[in-house]
Short mmCIF file of C-alpha atoms in Angstrom, two decimals:
data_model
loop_
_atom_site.label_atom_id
_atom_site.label_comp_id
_atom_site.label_asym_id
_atom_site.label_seq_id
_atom_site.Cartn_x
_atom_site.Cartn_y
_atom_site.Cartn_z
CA UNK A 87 42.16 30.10 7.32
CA UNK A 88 44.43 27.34 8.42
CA UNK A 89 42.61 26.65 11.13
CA UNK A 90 39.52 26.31 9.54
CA UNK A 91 40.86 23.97 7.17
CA UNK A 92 42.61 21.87 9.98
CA UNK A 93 38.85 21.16 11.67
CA UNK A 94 37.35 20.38 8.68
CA UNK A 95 37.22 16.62 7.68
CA UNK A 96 39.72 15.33 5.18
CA UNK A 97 38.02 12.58 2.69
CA UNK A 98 39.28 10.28 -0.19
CA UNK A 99 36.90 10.33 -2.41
CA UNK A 100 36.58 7.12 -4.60
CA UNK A 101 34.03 7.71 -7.72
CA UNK A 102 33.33 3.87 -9.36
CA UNK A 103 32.26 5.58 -12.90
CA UNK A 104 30.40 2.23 -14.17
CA UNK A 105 27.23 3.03 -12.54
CA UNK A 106 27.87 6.70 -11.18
CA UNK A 107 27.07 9.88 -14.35
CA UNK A 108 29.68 12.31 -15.11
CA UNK A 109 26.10 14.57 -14.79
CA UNK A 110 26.98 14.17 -10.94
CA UNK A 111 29.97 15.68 -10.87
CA UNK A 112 28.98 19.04 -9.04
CA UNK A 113 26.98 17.89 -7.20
CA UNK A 114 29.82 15.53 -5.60
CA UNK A 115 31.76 18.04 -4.17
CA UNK A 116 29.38 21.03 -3.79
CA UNK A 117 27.83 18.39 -0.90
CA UNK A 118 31.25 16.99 0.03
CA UNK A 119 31.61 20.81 0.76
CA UNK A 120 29.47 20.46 3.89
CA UNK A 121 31.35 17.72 5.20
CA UNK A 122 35.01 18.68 5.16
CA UNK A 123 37.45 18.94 1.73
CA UNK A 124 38.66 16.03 -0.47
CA UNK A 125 42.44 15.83 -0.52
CA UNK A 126 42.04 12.53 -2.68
CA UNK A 127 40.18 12.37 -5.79
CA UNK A 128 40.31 9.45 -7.66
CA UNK A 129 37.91 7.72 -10.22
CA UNK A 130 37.70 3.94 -11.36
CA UNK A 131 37.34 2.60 -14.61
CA UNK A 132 38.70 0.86 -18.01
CA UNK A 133 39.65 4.21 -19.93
CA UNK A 134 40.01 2.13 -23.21
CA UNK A 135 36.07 2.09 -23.41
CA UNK A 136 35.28 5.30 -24.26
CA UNK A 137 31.89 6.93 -23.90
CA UNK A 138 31.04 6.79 -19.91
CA UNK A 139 30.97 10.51 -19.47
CA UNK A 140 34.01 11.12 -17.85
CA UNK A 141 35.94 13.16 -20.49
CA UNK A 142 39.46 14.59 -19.87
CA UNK A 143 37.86 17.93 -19.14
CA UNK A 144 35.58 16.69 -16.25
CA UNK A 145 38.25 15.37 -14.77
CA UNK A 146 40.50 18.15 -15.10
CA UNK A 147 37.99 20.77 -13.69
CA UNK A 148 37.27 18.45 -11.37
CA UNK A 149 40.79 17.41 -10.01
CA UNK A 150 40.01 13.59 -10.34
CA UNK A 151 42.84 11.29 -10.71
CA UNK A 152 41.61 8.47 -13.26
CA UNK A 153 42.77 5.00 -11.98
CA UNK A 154 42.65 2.53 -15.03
CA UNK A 155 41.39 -1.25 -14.42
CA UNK A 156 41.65 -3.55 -17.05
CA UNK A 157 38.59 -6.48 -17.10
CA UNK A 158 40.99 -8.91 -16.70
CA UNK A 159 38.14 -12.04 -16.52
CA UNK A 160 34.85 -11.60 -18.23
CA UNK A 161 32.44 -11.53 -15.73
CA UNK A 162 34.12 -9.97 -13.18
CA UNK A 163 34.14 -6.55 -11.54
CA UNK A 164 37.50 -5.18 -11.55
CA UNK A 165 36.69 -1.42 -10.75
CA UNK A 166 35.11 -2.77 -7.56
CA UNK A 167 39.03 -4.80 -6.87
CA UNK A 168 40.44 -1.49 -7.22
CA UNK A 169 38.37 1.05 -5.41
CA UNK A 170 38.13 -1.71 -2.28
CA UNK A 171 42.60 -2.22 -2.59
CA UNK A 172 42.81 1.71 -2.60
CA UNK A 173 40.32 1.83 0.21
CA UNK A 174 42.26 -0.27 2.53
CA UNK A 175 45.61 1.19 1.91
CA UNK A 176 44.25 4.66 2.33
CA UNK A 177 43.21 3.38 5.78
CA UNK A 178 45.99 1.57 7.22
CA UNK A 179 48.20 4.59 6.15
CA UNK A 180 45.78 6.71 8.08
CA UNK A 181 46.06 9.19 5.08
CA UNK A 182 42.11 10.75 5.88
CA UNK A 183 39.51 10.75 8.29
CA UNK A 184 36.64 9.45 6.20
CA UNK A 185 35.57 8.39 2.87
CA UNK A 186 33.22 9.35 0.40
CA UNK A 187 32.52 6.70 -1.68
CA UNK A 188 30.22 7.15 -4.68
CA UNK A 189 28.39 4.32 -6.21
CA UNK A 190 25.01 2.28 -6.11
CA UNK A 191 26.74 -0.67 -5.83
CA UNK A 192 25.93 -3.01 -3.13
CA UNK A 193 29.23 -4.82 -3.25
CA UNK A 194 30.38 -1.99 -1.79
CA UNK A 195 28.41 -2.33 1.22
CA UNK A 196 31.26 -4.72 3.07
CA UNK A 197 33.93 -1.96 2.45
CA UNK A 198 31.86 0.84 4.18
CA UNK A 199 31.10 -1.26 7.04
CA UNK A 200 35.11 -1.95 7.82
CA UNK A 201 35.72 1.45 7.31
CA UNK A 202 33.47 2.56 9.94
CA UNK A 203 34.79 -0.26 12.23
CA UNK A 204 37.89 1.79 12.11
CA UNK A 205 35.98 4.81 13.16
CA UNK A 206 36.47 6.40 9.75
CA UNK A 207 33.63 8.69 8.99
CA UNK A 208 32.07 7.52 5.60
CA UNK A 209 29.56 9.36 3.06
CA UNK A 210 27.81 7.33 0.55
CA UNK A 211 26.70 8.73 -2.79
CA UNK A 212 24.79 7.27 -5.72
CA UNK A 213 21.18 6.87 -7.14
CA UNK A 214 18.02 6.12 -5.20
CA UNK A 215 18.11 2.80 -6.62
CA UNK A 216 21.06 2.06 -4.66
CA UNK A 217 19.87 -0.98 -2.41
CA UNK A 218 19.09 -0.37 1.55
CA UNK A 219 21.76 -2.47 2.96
CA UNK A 220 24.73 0.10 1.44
CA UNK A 221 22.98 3.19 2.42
CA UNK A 222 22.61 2.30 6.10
CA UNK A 223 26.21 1.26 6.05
CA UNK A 224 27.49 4.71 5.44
CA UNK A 225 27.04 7.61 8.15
CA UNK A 226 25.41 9.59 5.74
CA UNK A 227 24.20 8.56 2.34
CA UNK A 228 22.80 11.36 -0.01
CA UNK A 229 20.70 10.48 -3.59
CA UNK A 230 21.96 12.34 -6.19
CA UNK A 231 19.53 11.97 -8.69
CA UNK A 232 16.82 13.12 -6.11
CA UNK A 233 19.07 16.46 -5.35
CA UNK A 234 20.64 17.33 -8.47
CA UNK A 235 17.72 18.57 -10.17
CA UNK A 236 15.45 21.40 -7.69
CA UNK A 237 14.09 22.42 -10.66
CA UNK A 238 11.93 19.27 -11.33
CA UNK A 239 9.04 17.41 -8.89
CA UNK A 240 9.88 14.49 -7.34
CA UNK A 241 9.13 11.52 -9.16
CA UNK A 242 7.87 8.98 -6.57
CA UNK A 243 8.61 6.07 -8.77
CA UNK A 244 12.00 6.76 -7.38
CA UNK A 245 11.67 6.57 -3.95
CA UNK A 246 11.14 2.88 -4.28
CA UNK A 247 14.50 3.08 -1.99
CA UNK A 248 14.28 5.63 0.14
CA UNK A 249 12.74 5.93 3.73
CA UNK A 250 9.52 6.54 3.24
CA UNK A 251 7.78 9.67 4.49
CA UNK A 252 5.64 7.57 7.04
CA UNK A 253 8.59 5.75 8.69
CA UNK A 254 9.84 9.26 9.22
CA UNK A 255 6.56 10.21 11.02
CA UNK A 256 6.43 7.28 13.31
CA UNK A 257 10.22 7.85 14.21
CA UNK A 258 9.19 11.30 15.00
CA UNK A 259 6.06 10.51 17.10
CA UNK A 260 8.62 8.07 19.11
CA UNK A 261 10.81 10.80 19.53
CA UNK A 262 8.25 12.64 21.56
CA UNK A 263 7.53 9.62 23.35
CA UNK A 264 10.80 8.94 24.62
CA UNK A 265 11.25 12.23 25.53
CA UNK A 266 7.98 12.62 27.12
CA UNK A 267 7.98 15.94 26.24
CA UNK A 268 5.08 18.16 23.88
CA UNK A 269 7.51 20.50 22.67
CA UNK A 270 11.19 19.70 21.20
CA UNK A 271 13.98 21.35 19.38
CA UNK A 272 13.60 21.42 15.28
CA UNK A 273 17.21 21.14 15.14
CA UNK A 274 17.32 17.81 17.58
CA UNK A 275 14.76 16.35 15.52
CA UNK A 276 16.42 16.74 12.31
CA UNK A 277 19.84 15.36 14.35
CA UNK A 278 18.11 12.38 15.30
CA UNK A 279 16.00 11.39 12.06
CA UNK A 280 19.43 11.83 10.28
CA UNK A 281 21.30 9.34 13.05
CA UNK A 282 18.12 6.86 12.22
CA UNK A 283 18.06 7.22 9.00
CA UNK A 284 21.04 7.43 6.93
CA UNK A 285 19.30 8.44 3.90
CA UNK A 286 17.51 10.94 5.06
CA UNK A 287 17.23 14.21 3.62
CA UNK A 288 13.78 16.12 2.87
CA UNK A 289 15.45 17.43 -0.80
CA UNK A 290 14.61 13.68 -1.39
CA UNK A 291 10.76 14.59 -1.27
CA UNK A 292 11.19 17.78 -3.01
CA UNK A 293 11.70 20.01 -0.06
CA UNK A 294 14.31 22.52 0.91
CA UNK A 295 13.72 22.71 4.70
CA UNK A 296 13.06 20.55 7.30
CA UNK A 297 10.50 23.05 8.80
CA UNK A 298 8.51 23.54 5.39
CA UNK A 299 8.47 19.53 5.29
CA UNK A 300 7.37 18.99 8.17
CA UNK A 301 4.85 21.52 7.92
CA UNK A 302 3.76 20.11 4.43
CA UNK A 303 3.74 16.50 4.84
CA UNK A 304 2.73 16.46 8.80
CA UNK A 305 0.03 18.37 9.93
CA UNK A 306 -0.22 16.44 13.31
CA UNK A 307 2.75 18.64 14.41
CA UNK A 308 3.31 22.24 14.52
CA UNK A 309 6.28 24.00 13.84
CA UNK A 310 6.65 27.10 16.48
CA UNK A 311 9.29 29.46 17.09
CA UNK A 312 9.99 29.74 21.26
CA UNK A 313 12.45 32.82 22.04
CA UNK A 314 15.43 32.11 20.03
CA UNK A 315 15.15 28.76 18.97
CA UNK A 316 12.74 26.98 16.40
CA UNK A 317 10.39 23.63 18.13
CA UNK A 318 8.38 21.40 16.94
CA UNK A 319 5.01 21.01 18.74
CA UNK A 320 2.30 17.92 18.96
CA UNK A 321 -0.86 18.97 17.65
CA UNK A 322 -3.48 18.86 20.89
CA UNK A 323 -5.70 16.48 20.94
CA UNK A 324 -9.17 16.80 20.53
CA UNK A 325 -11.53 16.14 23.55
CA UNK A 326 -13.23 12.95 23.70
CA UNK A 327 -16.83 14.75 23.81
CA UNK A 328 -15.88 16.92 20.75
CA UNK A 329 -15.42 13.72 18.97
CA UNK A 330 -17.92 12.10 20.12
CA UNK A 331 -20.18 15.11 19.17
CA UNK A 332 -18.74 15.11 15.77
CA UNK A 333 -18.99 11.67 15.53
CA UNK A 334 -23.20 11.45 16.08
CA UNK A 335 -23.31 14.44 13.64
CA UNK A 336 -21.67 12.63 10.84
CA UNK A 337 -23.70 9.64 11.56
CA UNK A 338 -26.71 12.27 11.57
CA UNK A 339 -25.83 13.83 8.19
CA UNK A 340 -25.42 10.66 6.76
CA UNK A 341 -29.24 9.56 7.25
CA UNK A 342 -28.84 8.03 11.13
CA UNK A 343 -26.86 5.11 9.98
CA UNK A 344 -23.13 4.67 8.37
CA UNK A 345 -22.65 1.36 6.92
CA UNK A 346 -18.60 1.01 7.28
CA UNK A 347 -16.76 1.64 10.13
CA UNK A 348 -13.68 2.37 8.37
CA UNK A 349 -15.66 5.58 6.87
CA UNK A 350 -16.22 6.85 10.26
CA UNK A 351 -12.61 6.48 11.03
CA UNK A 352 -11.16 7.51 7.79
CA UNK A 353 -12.85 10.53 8.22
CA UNK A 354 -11.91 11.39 12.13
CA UNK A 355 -8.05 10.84 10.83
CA UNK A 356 -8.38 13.73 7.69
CA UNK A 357 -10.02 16.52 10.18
CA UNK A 358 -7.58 15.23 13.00
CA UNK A 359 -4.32 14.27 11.32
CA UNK A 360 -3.16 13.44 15.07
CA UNK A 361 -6.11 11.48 16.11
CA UNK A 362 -4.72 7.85 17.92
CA UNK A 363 -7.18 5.88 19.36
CA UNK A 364 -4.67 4.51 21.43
CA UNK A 365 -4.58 7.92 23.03
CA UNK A 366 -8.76 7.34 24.25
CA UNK A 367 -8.22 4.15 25.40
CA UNK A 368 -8.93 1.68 22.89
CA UNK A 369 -7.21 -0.24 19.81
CA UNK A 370 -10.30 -0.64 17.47
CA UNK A 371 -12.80 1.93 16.27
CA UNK A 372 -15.45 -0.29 16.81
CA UNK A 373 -14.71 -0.90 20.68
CA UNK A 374 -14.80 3.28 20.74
CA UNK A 375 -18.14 3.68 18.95
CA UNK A 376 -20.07 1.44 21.34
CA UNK A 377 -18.81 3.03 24.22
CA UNK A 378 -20.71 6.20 22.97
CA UNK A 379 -24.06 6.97 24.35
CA UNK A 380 -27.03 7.23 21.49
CA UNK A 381 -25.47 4.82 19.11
CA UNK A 382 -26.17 1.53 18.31
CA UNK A 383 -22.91 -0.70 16.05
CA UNK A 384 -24.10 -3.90 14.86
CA UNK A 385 -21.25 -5.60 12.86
CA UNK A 386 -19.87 -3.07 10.72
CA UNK A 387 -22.85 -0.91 10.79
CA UNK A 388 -23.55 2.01 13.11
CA UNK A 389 -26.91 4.12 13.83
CA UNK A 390 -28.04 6.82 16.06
CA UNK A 391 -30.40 5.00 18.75
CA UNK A 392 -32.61 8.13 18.75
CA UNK A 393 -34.24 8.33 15.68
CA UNK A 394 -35.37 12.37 17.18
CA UNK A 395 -31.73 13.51 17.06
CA UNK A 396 -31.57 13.18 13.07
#
């Protein structure tokens, strides 16, 4: 057991309770959990104001050393003083190996940055409204109020934040690319996203695992199991005379002519979720339509040549 304990991380954890919810609390060190144990606890804020949520009893269950901070000036943000003064004497004593500070503040952003410089390992905690530049100065930075409740559907409205689904796919597909390789380990994948993306977590989109989100949210990969170890697969593309076939019988169904290119390729991208026309050879749909024999595109426009074939 000892020596378990010795390989874990040790944090400080430093909870600014004007913007973080007692609600939290759990969920604080149930994740801290995954990252090593918390052999400082402290939380900062002017204890004379009652009614923040952090009652005796939360802190009690909770082990959380309250650290009281006058507002000495109006105007200005003593809690922040005090968590950044701990902070640094934590460090220079070398007392842990990382940090976990927990707040949406952005004036914190400065403090994780140093910390890091000093190769301290730091996890960031707070709200999805917690601004960009903080979150991608931690190593890790989860959203609370996006993993707290698993009981509820995401609400997208607060996601404003967080890295979007679509960045995630384009980091993936350039993942593949640098690899040069069709077929690559799920677990990899996840490791890299994560090192990208410091926010990144698929609880944040309502999922539990990274196979079931991938699955889910992008169909132009396929998750495959190969001997022992789970990959993640590029869909195949499909042939350039299947599309072109299915290309002349959309046209064909639609009366021999299709007014708007950007049907034609709106379409082609919901029955291929892969389909890149980069990958044919060209950059516009246009420039790929004319180079099909039977059709004519004039401007925006595009109509089967032979009238018989409708």
């Amino acid at each position: 057991m000892e020596d378990l304990i010795q390989n874990k991380l040790e944090f400080a954890v430093l909870i600014d309770s004007d913007n973080i919810s007692s609600k939290y609390a759990a969920s604080i060190f149930d994740e801290l959990e995954k990252y090593g144990f918390a052999s400082c606890r402290r939380i900062y804020g002017n204890w004379s104001n009652k009614g923040n949520g952090w009652t005796e009893n939360v802190l009690l269950e909770y082990s959380i050393i309250p650290i009281q901070q006058f507002s000495y000036t109006s105007g200005k943000n003593a809690t922040d003083m005090a968590m950044v003064i701990d902070a640094m004497d934590l460090l220079y004593k070398d007392k842990v190996d990382g940090f976990c500070l927990v707040t949406s503040d952005s004036d914190f952003t400065r403090l994780a940055m140093r910390l890091r410089e000093e190769k301290k390992y730091v996890l960031g905690m707070g709200e999805s409204k917690a601004p960009a530049a903080l979150t991608r100065s931690c190593n890790k930075f989860i959203y609370l109020n996006l993993i707290d409740d698993k009981s509820q559907e995401v609400d997208h409205n607060e996601l404003e934040n967080v890295t979007s689904i679509e960045m995630v796919k384009k980091a993936i597909a350039a993942l593949f690319t640098e690899e040069g390789s069709r077929s690559l380990d799920l677990g990899y994948v996840g490791q890299r996203i994560s090192e990208k993306y410091t926010d990144f977590d698929v609880r944040n989109y309502g999922y539990a695992k990274l196979s079931v989100f991938l699955k889910e949210e992008m169909p132009q990969f396929r998750v495959v199991r190969e001997g022992n170890k789970t990959c993640l697969k590029k869909q195949d593309q499909v042939s350039k005379k299947e599309l072109e076939d299915e290309i002349k019988e959309m046209i064909r169904s639609n009366g021999g002519s299709i007014d708007n290119l950007s049907i034609i390729n709106d379409e082609i991208g919901k029955r291929h979720p892969n389909f890149e026309l980069k990958s044919y050879g060209y950059s516009r749909i246009s420039s790929f339509l004319r180079r099909i024999i039977g059709l004519e595109v004039n401007n925006n426009s595009v109509l089967l040549k032979d009238k018989e074939n409708q």
